Amino acid sequence: AQKVTQAQTEISVVEKEDVTLDCVYETRDTTYYLFWYKQPPSGELVFLIRRNSFDEQNEISGRYSWNFQKSTSSFNFTITASQVVDSAVYFCALSEVNTGNQFYFGTGTSLTVIP
Amino acid sequence: DTEVTQTPKHLVMGMTNKKSLKCEQHMGHRAMYWYKQKAKKPPELMFVYSYEKLSINESVPSRFSPECPNSSLLNLHLHALQPEDSALYLCASSQELAGTSNEQFFGPGTRLTVL
Protein backbone atom coordinates (compact mmCIF):
# COMPACT_ATOMS: atom_id res chain seq x y z
CA ALA A 1 0.00 0.00 0.00
CA GLN A 2 1.18 3.48 -0.80
CA LYS A 3 2.21 5.22 2.40
CA VAL A 4 2.29 8.68 0.86
CA THR A 5 -0.26 9.78 -1.72
CA GLN A 6 0.04 12.85 -3.86
CA ALA A 7 -3.13 12.71 -5.91
CA GLN A 8 -2.25 15.66 -8.12
CA THR A 9 0.08 14.43 -10.84
CA GLU A 10 0.41 17.72 -12.70
CA ILE A 11 -0.73 21.25 -11.91
CA SER A 12 -0.46 24.37 -14.04
CA VAL A 13 -1.04 27.86 -12.69
CA VAL A 14 -0.52 31.34 -14.00
CA GLU A 15 2.17 33.40 -12.32
CA LYS A 16 1.04 35.15 -9.11
CA GLU A 17 -1.70 32.64 -8.45
CA ASP A 18 -1.70 30.67 -5.22
CA VAL A 19 -1.42 26.90 -5.47
CA THR A 20 -1.80 24.09 -2.93
CA LEU A 21 -0.12 20.73 -3.30
CA ASP A 22 -1.83 17.90 -1.45
CA CYS A 23 -0.15 15.14 0.52
CA VAL A 24 -1.93 12.37 2.40
CA TYR A 25 0.02 9.80 4.39
CA GLU A 26 -0.65 6.53 6.11
CA THR A 27 1.12 5.26 9.20
CA ARG A 28 0.43 3.34 12.39
CA ASP A 29 3.36 4.90 14.20
CA THR A 30 2.78 7.62 16.74
CA THR A 31 6.18 9.13 16.05
CA TYR A 32 6.95 9.99 12.48
CA TYR A 33 8.29 12.78 10.33
CA LEU A 34 6.99 14.41 7.18
CA PHE A 35 9.04 16.21 4.58
CA TRP A 36 8.64 18.21 1.41
CA TYR A 37 11.29 18.28 -1.28
CA LYS A 38 11.50 20.28 -4.50
CA GLN A 39 13.11 18.83 -7.61
CA PRO A 40 13.74 21.41 -10.35
CA PRO A 41 14.62 20.30 -13.89
CA SER A 42 18.31 20.22 -12.92
CA GLY A 43 17.54 17.09 -10.91
CA GLU A 44 18.72 17.89 -7.41
CA LEU A 45 16.21 17.28 -4.63
CA VAL A 46 16.05 20.35 -2.42
CA PHE A 47 14.89 19.95 1.17
CA LEU A 48 12.08 22.38 2.05
CA ILE A 49 10.66 21.37 5.41
CA ARG A 50 10.49 18.69 8.09
CA ARG A 51 7.59 18.33 10.50
CA ASN A 52 7.33 15.84 13.35
CA SER A 53 4.11 14.12 14.33
CA PHE A 54 3.83 15.96 17.64
CA ASP A 55 3.95 19.42 16.17
CA GLU A 56 0.77 20.39 14.35
CA GLN A 57 1.57 24.06 14.16
CA ASN A 58 1.38 25.38 10.68
CA GLU A 59 4.52 26.91 9.31
CA ILE A 60 5.16 29.81 6.99
CA SER A 61 8.42 30.55 5.25
CA GLY A 62 8.18 33.46 2.86
CA ARG A 63 5.76 32.49 0.10
CA TYR A 64 5.64 28.89 1.32
CA SER A 65 3.28 27.57 3.97
CA TRP A 66 2.47 24.12 5.25
CA ASN A 67 -0.74 22.84 6.82
CA PHE A 68 -0.32 19.69 8.92
CA GLN A 69 -3.54 18.01 10.07
CA LYS A 70 -3.23 14.70 11.90
CA SER A 71 -6.99 14.24 11.93
CA THR A 72 -7.00 13.88 8.16
CA SER A 73 -3.42 12.57 7.83
CA SER A 74 -2.56 15.41 5.52
CA PHE A 75 0.44 17.66 5.11
CA ASN A 76 -0.41 20.15 2.40
CA PHE A 77 1.91 22.72 0.88
CA THR A 78 0.80 26.13 -0.38
CA ILE A 79 2.80 28.48 -2.55
CA THR A 80 1.48 32.04 -2.48
CA ALA A 81 1.96 34.36 -5.44
CA SER A 82 3.63 31.66 -7.51
CA GLN A 83 6.64 32.46 -9.67
CA VAL A 84 8.13 30.78 -12.72
CA VAL A 85 11.06 29.60 -10.57
CA ASP A 86 8.60 27.52 -8.55
CA SER A 87 8.16 25.22 -11.55
CA ALA A 88 9.42 21.83 -10.39
CA VAL A 89 8.34 18.43 -9.17
CA TYR A 90 7.45 18.45 -5.50
CA PHE A 91 7.72 15.31 -3.39
CA CYS A 92 6.15 14.67 -0.01
CA ALA A 93 7.89 12.02 2.11
CA LEU A 94 7.35 10.13 5.36
CA SER A 95 9.79 8.48 7.73
CA GLU A 96 8.70 6.31 10.64
CA VAL A 97 10.77 5.98 13.78
CA ASN A 98 9.61 2.53 14.84
CA THR A 99 9.43 0.65 11.58
CA GLY A 100 12.91 0.91 10.21
CA ASN A 101 14.90 3.48 8.41
CA GLN A 102 13.18 3.96 5.12
CA PHE A 103 12.10 7.22 3.58
CA TYR A 104 8.74 6.81 1.80
CA PHE A 105 8.27 9.22 -1.08
CA GLY A 106 4.99 10.14 -2.70
CA THR A 107 4.74 9.97 -6.46
CA GLY A 108 5.32 13.69 -6.81
CA THR A 109 3.36 16.63 -8.20
CA SER A 110 4.71 18.41 -11.24
CA LEU A 111 4.01 22.13 -10.96
CA THR A 112 4.24 24.42 -13.96
CA VAL A 113 3.96 28.15 -13.42
CA ILE A 114 3.08 29.95 -16.63
CA PRO A 115 4.39 33.50 -17.03
CA ASP B 1 28.99 23.44 3.91
CA THR B 2 25.61 21.83 3.27
CA GLU B 3 26.52 20.31 -0.03
CA VAL B 4 26.55 16.81 -1.40
CA THR B 5 28.61 16.52 -4.57
CA GLN B 6 28.39 13.82 -7.20
CA THR B 7 30.60 12.97 -10.15
CA PRO B 8 30.24 12.59 -13.01
CA LYS B 9 27.15 14.62 -13.92
CA HIS B 10 26.51 12.52 -16.98
CA LEU B 11 27.73 9.06 -17.90
CA VAL B 12 27.19 7.00 -21.02
CA MET B 13 28.38 3.43 -20.92
CA GLY B 14 28.09 0.21 -22.82
CA MET B 15 26.77 -2.97 -21.31
CA THR B 16 30.26 -4.44 -20.98
CA ASN B 17 31.86 -1.41 -19.35
CA LYS B 18 32.88 -0.95 -15.74
CA LYS B 19 32.39 2.50 -14.28
CA SER B 20 31.98 4.14 -10.89
CA LEU B 21 29.82 6.91 -9.52
CA LYS B 22 31.21 9.03 -6.72
CA CYS B 23 29.53 10.97 -3.93
CA GLU B 24 31.09 13.19 -1.29
CA GLN B 25 29.82 15.17 1.68
CA HIS B 26 31.65 17.19 4.34
CA MET B 27 28.80 17.83 6.74
CA GLY B 28 29.93 15.16 9.20
CA HIS B 29 26.91 13.04 8.33
CA ARG B 30 27.12 9.38 9.29
CA ALA B 31 24.45 8.00 6.98
CA MET B 32 24.70 7.97 3.20
CA TYR B 33 22.28 6.69 0.60
CA TRP B 34 22.06 5.71 -3.06
CA TYR B 35 18.78 6.19 -4.89
CA LYS B 36 17.73 5.41 -8.44
CA GLN B 37 15.18 7.66 -10.10
CA LYS B 38 13.46 6.98 -13.39
CA ALA B 39 11.73 9.77 -15.29
CA LYS B 40 8.52 11.02 -13.70
CA LYS B 41 8.93 8.68 -10.75
CA PRO B 42 10.00 9.20 -7.14
CA PRO B 43 13.47 8.13 -6.02
CA GLU B 44 13.83 4.45 -5.15
CA LEU B 45 16.16 3.53 -2.34
CA MET B 46 19.02 1.21 -3.33
CA PHE B 47 21.54 1.18 -0.48
CA VAL B 48 22.07 2.77 2.91
CA TYR B 49 25.36 3.08 4.75
CA SER B 50 25.51 3.93 8.42
CA TYR B 51 28.88 4.63 10.01
CA GLU B 52 30.55 3.25 6.89
CA LYS B 53 28.76 -0.09 7.11
CA LEU B 54 26.12 -1.30 4.71
CA SER B 55 22.84 -1.09 6.56
CA ILE B 56 20.23 -1.62 3.87
CA ASN B 57 20.38 -3.30 0.47
CA GLU B 58 17.00 -3.11 -1.18
CA SER B 59 17.43 -6.28 -3.24
CA VAL B 60 19.56 -4.50 -5.79
CA PRO B 61 21.15 -6.66 -8.54
CA SER B 62 24.80 -7.49 -8.02
CA ARG B 63 25.81 -5.50 -11.09
CA PHE B 64 25.54 -2.53 -8.68
CA SER B 65 28.20 -2.64 -5.99
CA PRO B 66 28.37 0.07 -3.32
CA GLU B 67 31.44 1.03 -1.38
CA CYS B 68 32.00 3.44 1.49
CA PRO B 69 35.76 4.07 1.80
CA ASN B 70 35.33 6.60 4.61
CA SER B 71 32.64 8.65 6.30
CA SER B 72 32.70 11.33 3.61
CA LEU B 73 32.75 9.21 0.49
CA LEU B 74 30.33 6.84 -1.15
CA ASN B 75 30.92 5.02 -4.43
CA LEU B 76 28.68 2.98 -6.66
CA HIS B 77 30.53 0.55 -8.92
CA LEU B 78 28.74 -0.44 -12.10
CA HIS B 79 29.41 -3.52 -14.16
CA ALA B 80 27.52 -5.26 -16.96
CA LEU B 81 24.55 -2.93 -16.74
CA GLN B 82 21.41 -3.22 -18.81
CA PRO B 83 19.68 -0.47 -20.80
CA GLU B 84 16.85 -0.45 -18.25
CA ASP B 85 19.39 0.70 -15.65
CA SER B 86 19.49 4.08 -17.38
CA ALA B 87 18.27 6.59 -14.80
CA LEU B 88 19.24 9.45 -12.54
CA TYR B 89 21.33 8.16 -9.63
CA LEU B 90 21.05 10.30 -6.54
CA CYS B 91 23.26 10.27 -3.49
CA ALA B 92 22.05 11.64 -0.18
CA SER B 93 23.32 12.01 3.34
CA SER B 94 21.79 12.62 6.74
CA GLN B 95 23.14 13.17 10.21
CA GLU B 96 22.06 9.70 11.20
CA LEU B 97 19.87 7.08 9.55
CA ALA B 98 16.48 8.19 8.27
CA GLY B 99 13.64 7.15 10.53
CA THR B 100 14.58 9.79 13.05
CA SER B 101 14.22 13.49 12.60
CA ASN B 102 17.04 13.72 10.15
CA GLU B 103 16.30 15.15 6.77
CA GLN B 104 18.32 13.86 3.87
CA PHE B 105 20.41 16.20 1.76
CA PHE B 106 20.68 15.21 -1.86
CA GLY B 107 23.36 15.67 -4.46
CA PRO B 108 22.63 16.82 -8.01
CA GLY B 109 22.71 13.27 -9.33
CA THR B 110 24.46 11.41 -12.13
CA ARG B 111 22.42 10.90 -15.26
CA LEU B 112 23.37 7.46 -16.51
CA THR B 113 22.66 6.12 -19.98
CA VAL B 114 23.40 2.49 -20.77
CA LEU B 115 23.64 1.68 -24.47
PDB file of C-alpha atoms in Angstrom:
ATOM      1  CA  ALA A   1       0.000   0.000   0.000  1.00  0.00           C
ATOM      2  CA  GLN A   2       1.177   3.482  -0.795  1.00  0.00           C
ATOM      3  CA  LYS A   3       2.209   5.224   2.403  1.00  0.00           C
ATOM      4  CA  VAL A   4       2.291   8.683   0.864  1.00  0.00           C
ATOM      5  CA  THR A   5      -0.261   9.780  -1.725  1.00  0.00           C
ATOM      6  CA  GLN A   6       0.036  12.849  -3.863  1.00  0.00           C
ATOM      7  CA  ALA A   7      -3.132  12.707  -5.914  1.00  0.00           C
ATOM      8  CA  GLN A   8      -2.245  15.660  -8.124  1.00  0.00           C
ATOM      9  CA  THR A   9       0.084  14.430 -10.840  1.00  0.00           C
ATOM     10  CA  GLU A  10       0.405  17.720 -12.696  1.00  0.00           C
ATOM     11  CA  ILE A  11      -0.733  21.251 -11.914  1.00  0.00           C
ATOM     12  CA  SER A  12      -0.462  24.372 -14.039  1.00  0.00           C
ATOM     13  CA  VAL A  13      -1.044  27.857 -12.689  1.00  0.00           C
ATOM     14  CA  VAL A  14      -0.517  31.342 -13.997  1.00  0.00           C
ATOM     15  CA  GLU A  15       2.166  33.397 -12.317  1.00  0.00           C
ATOM     16  CA  LYS A  16       1.045  35.154  -9.111  1.00  0.00           C
ATOM     17  CA  GLU A  17      -1.700  32.642  -8.451  1.00  0.00           C
ATOM     18  CA  ASP A  18      -1.702  30.673  -5.215  1.00  0.00           C
ATOM     19  CA  VAL A  19      -1.421  26.898  -5.466  1.00  0.00           C
ATOM     20  CA  THR A  20      -1.802  24.087  -2.935  1.00  0.00           C
ATOM     21  CA  LEU A  21      -0.124  20.725  -3.304  1.00  0.00           C
ATOM     22  CA  ASP A  22      -1.828  17.905  -1.446  1.00  0.00           C
ATOM     23  CA  CYS A  23      -0.150  15.139   0.524  1.00  0.00           C
ATOM     24  CA  VAL A  24      -1.930  12.366   2.395  1.00  0.00           C
ATOM     25  CA  TYR A  25       0.017   9.802   4.386  1.00  0.00           C
ATOM     26  CA  GLU A  26      -0.650   6.527   6.111  1.00  0.00           C
ATOM     27  CA  THR A  27       1.124   5.262   9.199  1.00  0.00           C
ATOM     28  CA  ARG A  28       0.429   3.342  12.393  1.00  0.00           C
ATOM     29  CA  ASP A  29       3.360   4.899  14.198  1.00  0.00           C
ATOM     30  CA  THR A  30       2.779   7.619  16.736  1.00  0.00           C
ATOM     31  CA  THR A  31       6.181   9.130  16.051  1.00  0.00           C
ATOM     32  CA  TYR A  32       6.952   9.992  12.476  1.00  0.00           C
ATOM     33  CA  TYR A  33       8.290  12.784  10.326  1.00  0.00           C
ATOM     34  CA  LEU A  34       6.990  14.407   7.181  1.00  0.00           C
ATOM     35  CA  PHE A  35       9.041  16.208   4.582  1.00  0.00           C
ATOM     36  CA  TRP A  36       8.642  18.210   1.412  1.00  0.00           C
ATOM     37  CA  TYR A  37      11.292  18.284  -1.283  1.00  0.00           C
ATOM     38  CA  LYS A  38      11.504  20.285  -4.495  1.00  0.00           C
ATOM     39  CA  GLN A  39      13.111  18.829  -7.613  1.00  0.00           C
ATOM     40  CA  PRO A  40      13.742  21.411 -10.347  1.00  0.00           C
ATOM     41  CA  PRO A  41      14.623  20.300 -13.888  1.00  0.00           C
ATOM     42  CA  SER A  42      18.307  20.223 -12.919  1.00  0.00           C
ATOM     43  CA  GLY A  43      17.540  17.086 -10.913  1.00  0.00           C
ATOM     44  CA  GLU A  44      18.719  17.886  -7.406  1.00  0.00           C
ATOM     45  CA  LEU A  45      16.206  17.282  -4.625  1.00  0.00           C
ATOM     46  CA  VAL A  46      16.055  20.346  -2.418  1.00  0.00           C
ATOM     47  CA  PHE A  47      14.895  19.948   1.171  1.00  0.00           C
ATOM     48  CA  LEU A  48      12.081  22.376   2.055  1.00  0.00           C
ATOM     49  CA  ILE A  49      10.660  21.369   5.414  1.00  0.00           C
ATOM     50  CA  ARG A  50      10.494  18.694   8.088  1.00  0.00           C
ATOM     51  CA  ARG A  51       7.591  18.331  10.495  1.00  0.00           C
ATOM     52  CA  ASN A  52       7.331  15.837  13.346  1.00  0.00           C
ATOM     53  CA  SER A  53       4.114  14.124  14.332  1.00  0.00           C
ATOM     54  CA  PHE A  54       3.833  15.965  17.644  1.00  0.00           C
ATOM     55  CA  ASP A  55       3.946  19.423  16.171  1.00  0.00           C
ATOM     56  CA  GLU A  56       0.774  20.389  14.349  1.00  0.00           C
ATOM     57  CA  GLN A  57       1.574  24.058  14.164  1.00  0.00           C
ATOM     58  CA  ASN A  58       1.379  25.382  10.676  1.00  0.00           C
ATOM     59  CA  GLU A  59       4.521  26.910   9.306  1.00  0.00           C
ATOM     60  CA  ILE A  60       5.163  29.806   6.987  1.00  0.00           C
ATOM     61  CA  SER A  61       8.421  30.553   5.249  1.00  0.00           C
ATOM     62  CA  GLY A  62       8.184  33.460   2.859  1.00  0.00           C
ATOM     63  CA  ARG A  63       5.756  32.491   0.096  1.00  0.00           C
ATOM     64  CA  TYR A  64       5.643  28.887   1.320  1.00  0.00           C
ATOM     65  CA  SER A  65       3.282  27.569   3.972  1.00  0.00           C
ATOM     66  CA  TRP A  66       2.467  24.117   5.248  1.00  0.00           C
ATOM     67  CA  ASN A  67      -0.743  22.841   6.823  1.00  0.00           C
ATOM     68  CA  PHE A  68      -0.323  19.688   8.917  1.00  0.00           C
ATOM     69  CA  GLN A  69      -3.543  18.012  10.073  1.00  0.00           C
ATOM     70  CA  LYS A  70      -3.226  14.705  11.899  1.00  0.00           C
ATOM     71  CA  SER A  71      -6.992  14.240  11.934  1.00  0.00           C
ATOM     72  CA  THR A  72      -7.003  13.879   8.164  1.00  0.00           C
ATOM     73  CA  SER A  73      -3.416  12.570   7.830  1.00  0.00           C
ATOM     74  CA  SER A  74      -2.564  15.409   5.523  1.00  0.00           C
ATOM     75  CA  PHE A  75       0.442  17.662   5.105  1.00  0.00           C
ATOM     76  CA  ASN A  76      -0.415  20.154   2.397  1.00  0.00           C
ATOM     77  CA  PHE A  77       1.909  22.717   0.884  1.00  0.00           C
ATOM     78  CA  THR A  78       0.799  26.130  -0.383  1.00  0.00           C
ATOM     79  CA  ILE A  79       2.799  28.485  -2.551  1.00  0.00           C
ATOM     80  CA  THR A  80       1.485  32.040  -2.478  1.00  0.00           C
ATOM     81  CA  ALA A  81       1.955  34.358  -5.443  1.00  0.00           C
ATOM     82  CA  SER A  82       3.634  31.656  -7.513  1.00  0.00           C
ATOM     83  CA  GLN A  83       6.642  32.456  -9.673  1.00  0.00           C
ATOM     84  CA  VAL A  84       8.132  30.781 -12.718  1.00  0.00           C
ATOM     85  CA  VAL A  85      11.060  29.601 -10.574  1.00  0.00           C
ATOM     86  CA  ASP A  86       8.605  27.518  -8.555  1.00  0.00           C
ATOM     87  CA  SER A  87       8.157  25.217 -11.552  1.00  0.00           C
ATOM     88  CA  ALA A  88       9.425  21.830 -10.391  1.00  0.00           C
ATOM     89  CA  VAL A  89       8.338  18.427  -9.171  1.00  0.00           C
ATOM     90  CA  TYR A  90       7.454  18.447  -5.498  1.00  0.00           C
ATOM     91  CA  PHE A  91       7.719  15.309  -3.387  1.00  0.00           C
ATOM     92  CA  CYS A  92       6.150  14.673  -0.015  1.00  0.00           C
ATOM     93  CA  ALA A  93       7.893  12.019   2.112  1.00  0.00           C
ATOM     94  CA  LEU A  94       7.351  10.133   5.356  1.00  0.00           C
ATOM     95  CA  SER A  95       9.789   8.483   7.725  1.00  0.00           C
ATOM     96  CA  GLU A  96       8.696   6.306  10.641  1.00  0.00           C
ATOM     97  CA  VAL A  97      10.775   5.977  13.779  1.00  0.00           C
ATOM     98  CA  ASN A  98       9.613   2.528  14.843  1.00  0.00           C
ATOM     99  CA  THR A  99       9.427   0.649  11.580  1.00  0.00           C
ATOM    100  CA  GLY A 100      12.914   0.908  10.206  1.00  0.00           C
ATOM    101  CA  ASN A 101      14.896   3.482   8.412  1.00  0.00           C
ATOM    102  CA  GLN A 102      13.178   3.957   5.121  1.00  0.00           C
ATOM    103  CA  PHE A 103      12.102   7.222   3.581  1.00  0.00           C
ATOM    104  CA  TYR A 104       8.744   6.815   1.802  1.00  0.00           C
ATOM    105  CA  PHE A 105       8.267   9.218  -1.076  1.00  0.00           C
ATOM    106  CA  GLY A 106       4.990  10.136  -2.695  1.00  0.00           C
ATOM    107  CA  THR A 107       4.742   9.966  -6.457  1.00  0.00           C
ATOM    108  CA  GLY A 108       5.315  13.692  -6.812  1.00  0.00           C
ATOM    109  CA  THR A 109       3.361  16.632  -8.198  1.00  0.00           C
ATOM    110  CA  SER A 110       4.715  18.408 -11.242  1.00  0.00           C
ATOM    111  CA  LEU A 111       4.013  22.128 -10.955  1.00  0.00           C
ATOM    112  CA  THR A 112       4.240  24.416 -13.958  1.00  0.00           C
ATOM    113  CA  VAL A 113       3.961  28.154 -13.416  1.00  0.00           C
ATOM    114  CA  ILE A 114       3.085  29.947 -16.626  1.00  0.00           C
ATOM    115  CA  PRO A 115       4.390  33.501 -17.028  1.00  0.00           C
TER     116      PRO A 115
ATOM    117  CA  ASP B   1      28.994  23.441   3.910  1.00  0.00           C
ATOM    118  CA  THR B   2      25.605  21.835   3.272  1.00  0.00           C
ATOM    119  CA  GLU B   3      26.523  20.313  -0.031  1.00  0.00           C
ATOM    120  CA  VAL B   4      26.552  16.807  -1.396  1.00  0.00           C
ATOM    121  CA  THR B   5      28.610  16.516  -4.566  1.00  0.00           C
ATOM    122  CA  GLN B   6      28.394  13.819  -7.198  1.00  0.00           C
ATOM    123  CA  THR B   7      30.604  12.968 -10.149  1.00  0.00           C
ATOM    124  CA  PRO B   8      30.243  12.594 -13.011  1.00  0.00           C
ATOM    125  CA  LYS B   9      27.152  14.624 -13.918  1.00  0.00           C
ATOM    126  CA  HIS B  10      26.509  12.523 -16.981  1.00  0.00           C
ATOM    127  CA  LEU B  11      27.725   9.058 -17.905  1.00  0.00           C
ATOM    128  CA  VAL B  12      27.191   6.999 -21.018  1.00  0.00           C
ATOM    129  CA  MET B  13      28.382   3.425 -20.917  1.00  0.00           C
ATOM    130  CA  GLY B  14      28.088   0.209 -22.824  1.00  0.00           C
ATOM    131  CA  MET B  15      26.769  -2.967 -21.314  1.00  0.00           C
ATOM    132  CA  THR B  16      30.256  -4.443 -20.978  1.00  0.00           C
ATOM    133  CA  ASN B  17      31.860  -1.413 -19.353  1.00  0.00           C
ATOM    134  CA  LYS B  18      32.882  -0.952 -15.742  1.00  0.00           C
ATOM    135  CA  LYS B  19      32.392   2.501 -14.284  1.00  0.00           C
ATOM    136  CA  SER B  20      31.984   4.136 -10.887  1.00  0.00           C
ATOM    137  CA  LEU B  21      29.816   6.905  -9.523  1.00  0.00           C
ATOM    138  CA  LYS B  22      31.205   9.034  -6.722  1.00  0.00           C
ATOM    139  CA  CYS B  23      29.534  10.972  -3.934  1.00  0.00           C
ATOM    140  CA  GLU B  24      31.089  13.192  -1.293  1.00  0.00           C
ATOM    141  CA  GLN B  25      29.824  15.174   1.681  1.00  0.00           C
ATOM    142  CA  HIS B  26      31.651  17.193   4.336  1.00  0.00           C
ATOM    143  CA  MET B  27      28.800  17.825   6.741  1.00  0.00           C
ATOM    144  CA  GLY B  28      29.931  15.157   9.201  1.00  0.00           C
ATOM    145  CA  HIS B  29      26.911  13.037   8.334  1.00  0.00           C
ATOM    146  CA  ARG B  30      27.120   9.378   9.287  1.00  0.00           C
ATOM    147  CA  ALA B  31      24.452   8.002   6.979  1.00  0.00           C
ATOM    148  CA  MET B  32      24.703   7.972   3.205  1.00  0.00           C
ATOM    149  CA  TYR B  33      22.281   6.691   0.600  1.00  0.00           C
ATOM    150  CA  TRP B  34      22.059   5.715  -3.055  1.00  0.00           C
ATOM    151  CA  TYR B  35      18.779   6.187  -4.886  1.00  0.00           C
ATOM    152  CA  LYS B  36      17.733   5.405  -8.439  1.00  0.00           C
ATOM    153  CA  GLN B  37      15.178   7.657 -10.096  1.00  0.00           C
ATOM    154  CA  LYS B  38      13.461   6.977 -13.394  1.00  0.00           C
ATOM    155  CA  ALA B  39      11.733   9.771 -15.290  1.00  0.00           C
ATOM    156  CA  LYS B  40       8.521  11.022 -13.703  1.00  0.00           C
ATOM    157  CA  LYS B  41       8.926   8.679 -10.749  1.00  0.00           C
ATOM    158  CA  PRO B  42      10.002   9.202  -7.137  1.00  0.00           C
ATOM    159  CA  PRO B  43      13.471   8.133  -6.021  1.00  0.00           C
ATOM    160  CA  GLU B  44      13.827   4.451  -5.152  1.00  0.00           C
ATOM    161  CA  LEU B  45      16.163   3.527  -2.343  1.00  0.00           C
ATOM    162  CA  MET B  46      19.019   1.211  -3.326  1.00  0.00           C
ATOM    163  CA  PHE B  47      21.545   1.184  -0.479  1.00  0.00           C
ATOM    164  CA  VAL B  48      22.071   2.769   2.906  1.00  0.00           C
ATOM    165  CA  TYR B  49      25.358   3.080   4.745  1.00  0.00           C
ATOM    166  CA  SER B  50      25.511   3.932   8.415  1.00  0.00           C
ATOM    167  CA  TYR B  51      28.883   4.630  10.014  1.00  0.00           C
ATOM    168  CA  GLU B  52      30.552   3.249   6.886  1.00  0.00           C
ATOM    169  CA  LYS B  53      28.761  -0.089   7.108  1.00  0.00           C
ATOM    170  CA  LEU B  54      26.116  -1.298   4.705  1.00  0.00           C
ATOM    171  CA  SER B  55      22.840  -1.094   6.558  1.00  0.00           C
ATOM    172  CA  ILE B  56      20.230  -1.620   3.867  1.00  0.00           C
ATOM    173  CA  ASN B  57      20.384  -3.298   0.472  1.00  0.00           C
ATOM    174  CA  GLU B  58      17.001  -3.105  -1.183  1.00  0.00           C
ATOM    175  CA  SER B  59      17.432  -6.284  -3.240  1.00  0.00           C
ATOM    176  CA  VAL B  60      19.555  -4.500  -5.786  1.00  0.00           C
ATOM    177  CA  PRO B  61      21.146  -6.657  -8.544  1.00  0.00           C
ATOM    178  CA  SER B  62      24.797  -7.493  -8.020  1.00  0.00           C
ATOM    179  CA  ARG B  63      25.813  -5.502 -11.087  1.00  0.00           C
ATOM    180  CA  PHE B  64      25.544  -2.531  -8.685  1.00  0.00           C
ATOM    181  CA  SER B  65      28.203  -2.638  -5.989  1.00  0.00           C
ATOM    182  CA  PRO B  66      28.373   0.068  -3.322  1.00  0.00           C
ATOM    183  CA  GLU B  67      31.444   1.027  -1.375  1.00  0.00           C
ATOM    184  CA  CYS B  68      31.999   3.443   1.486  1.00  0.00           C
ATOM    185  CA  PRO B  69      35.762   4.069   1.795  1.00  0.00           C
ATOM    186  CA  ASN B  70      35.326   6.598   4.615  1.00  0.00           C
ATOM    187  CA  SER B  71      32.636   8.647   6.300  1.00  0.00           C
ATOM    188  CA  SER B  72      32.699  11.334   3.607  1.00  0.00           C
ATOM    189  CA  LEU B  73      32.753   9.213   0.487  1.00  0.00           C
ATOM    190  CA  LEU B  74      30.330   6.838  -1.154  1.00  0.00           C
ATOM    191  CA  ASN B  75      30.920   5.024  -4.432  1.00  0.00           C
ATOM    192  CA  LEU B  76      28.680   2.983  -6.658  1.00  0.00           C
ATOM    193  CA  HIS B  77      30.527   0.554  -8.920  1.00  0.00           C
ATOM    194  CA  LEU B  78      28.737  -0.436 -12.098  1.00  0.00           C
ATOM    195  CA  HIS B  79      29.407  -3.518 -14.165  1.00  0.00           C
ATOM    196  CA  ALA B  80      27.522  -5.261 -16.963  1.00  0.00           C
ATOM    197  CA  LEU B  81      24.553  -2.927 -16.736  1.00  0.00           C
ATOM    198  CA  GLN B  82      21.410  -3.225 -18.810  1.00  0.00           C
ATOM    199  CA  PRO B  83      19.678  -0.469 -20.801  1.00  0.00           C
ATOM    200  CA  GLU B  84      16.854  -0.453 -18.247  1.00  0.00           C
ATOM    201  CA  ASP B  85      19.395   0.701 -15.651  1.00  0.00           C
ATOM    202  CA  SER B  86      19.487   4.077 -17.376  1.00  0.00           C
ATOM    203  CA  ALA B  87      18.275   6.589 -14.803  1.00  0.00           C
ATOM    204  CA  LEU B  88      19.243   9.450 -12.538  1.00  0.00           C
ATOM    205  CA  TYR B  89      21.326   8.162  -9.627  1.00  0.00           C
ATOM    206  CA  LEU B  90      21.050  10.301  -6.537  1.00  0.00           C
ATOM    207  CA  CYS B  91      23.265  10.273  -3.494  1.00  0.00           C
ATOM    208  CA  ALA B  92      22.045  11.639  -0.178  1.00  0.00           C
ATOM    209  CA  SER B  93      23.322  12.011   3.342  1.00  0.00           C
ATOM    210  CA  SER B  94      21.794  12.621   6.742  1.00  0.00           C
ATOM    211  CA  GLN B  95      23.138  13.171  10.207  1.00  0.00           C
ATOM    212  CA  GLU B  96      22.058   9.698  11.204  1.00  0.00           C
ATOM    213  CA  LEU B  97      19.875   7.075   9.549  1.00  0.00           C
ATOM    214  CA  ALA B  98      16.483   8.191   8.272  1.00  0.00           C
ATOM    215  CA  GLY B  99      13.642   7.150  10.528  1.00  0.00           C
ATOM    216  CA  THR B 100      14.584   9.786  13.052  1.00  0.00           C
ATOM    217  CA  SER B 101      14.221  13.492  12.596  1.00  0.00           C
ATOM    218  CA  ASN B 102      17.039  13.719  10.145  1.00  0.00           C
ATOM    219  CA  GLU B 103      16.304  15.150   6.766  1.00  0.00           C
ATOM    220  CA  GLN B 104      18.321  13.856   3.865  1.00  0.00           C
ATOM    221  CA  PHE B 105      20.406  16.203   1.765  1.00  0.00           C
ATOM    222  CA  PHE B 106      20.681  15.212  -1.859  1.00  0.00           C
ATOM    223  CA  GLY B 107      23.360  15.668  -4.458  1.00  0.00           C
ATOM    224  CA  PRO B 108      22.633  16.816  -8.009  1.00  0.00           C
ATOM    225  CA  GLY B 109      22.709  13.271  -9.331  1.00  0.00           C
ATOM    226  CA  THR B 110      24.458  11.407 -12.126  1.00  0.00           C
ATOM    227  CA  ARG B 111      22.418  10.905 -15.260  1.00  0.00           C
ATOM    228  CA  LEU B 112      23.368   7.461 -16.512  1.00  0.00           C
ATOM    229  CA  THR B 113      22.659   6.122 -19.979  1.00  0.00           C
ATOM    230  CA  VAL B 114      23.399   2.487 -20.774  1.00  0.00           C
ATOM    231  CA  LEU B 115      23.643   1.680 -24.465  1.00  0.00           C
TER     232      LEU B 115
END
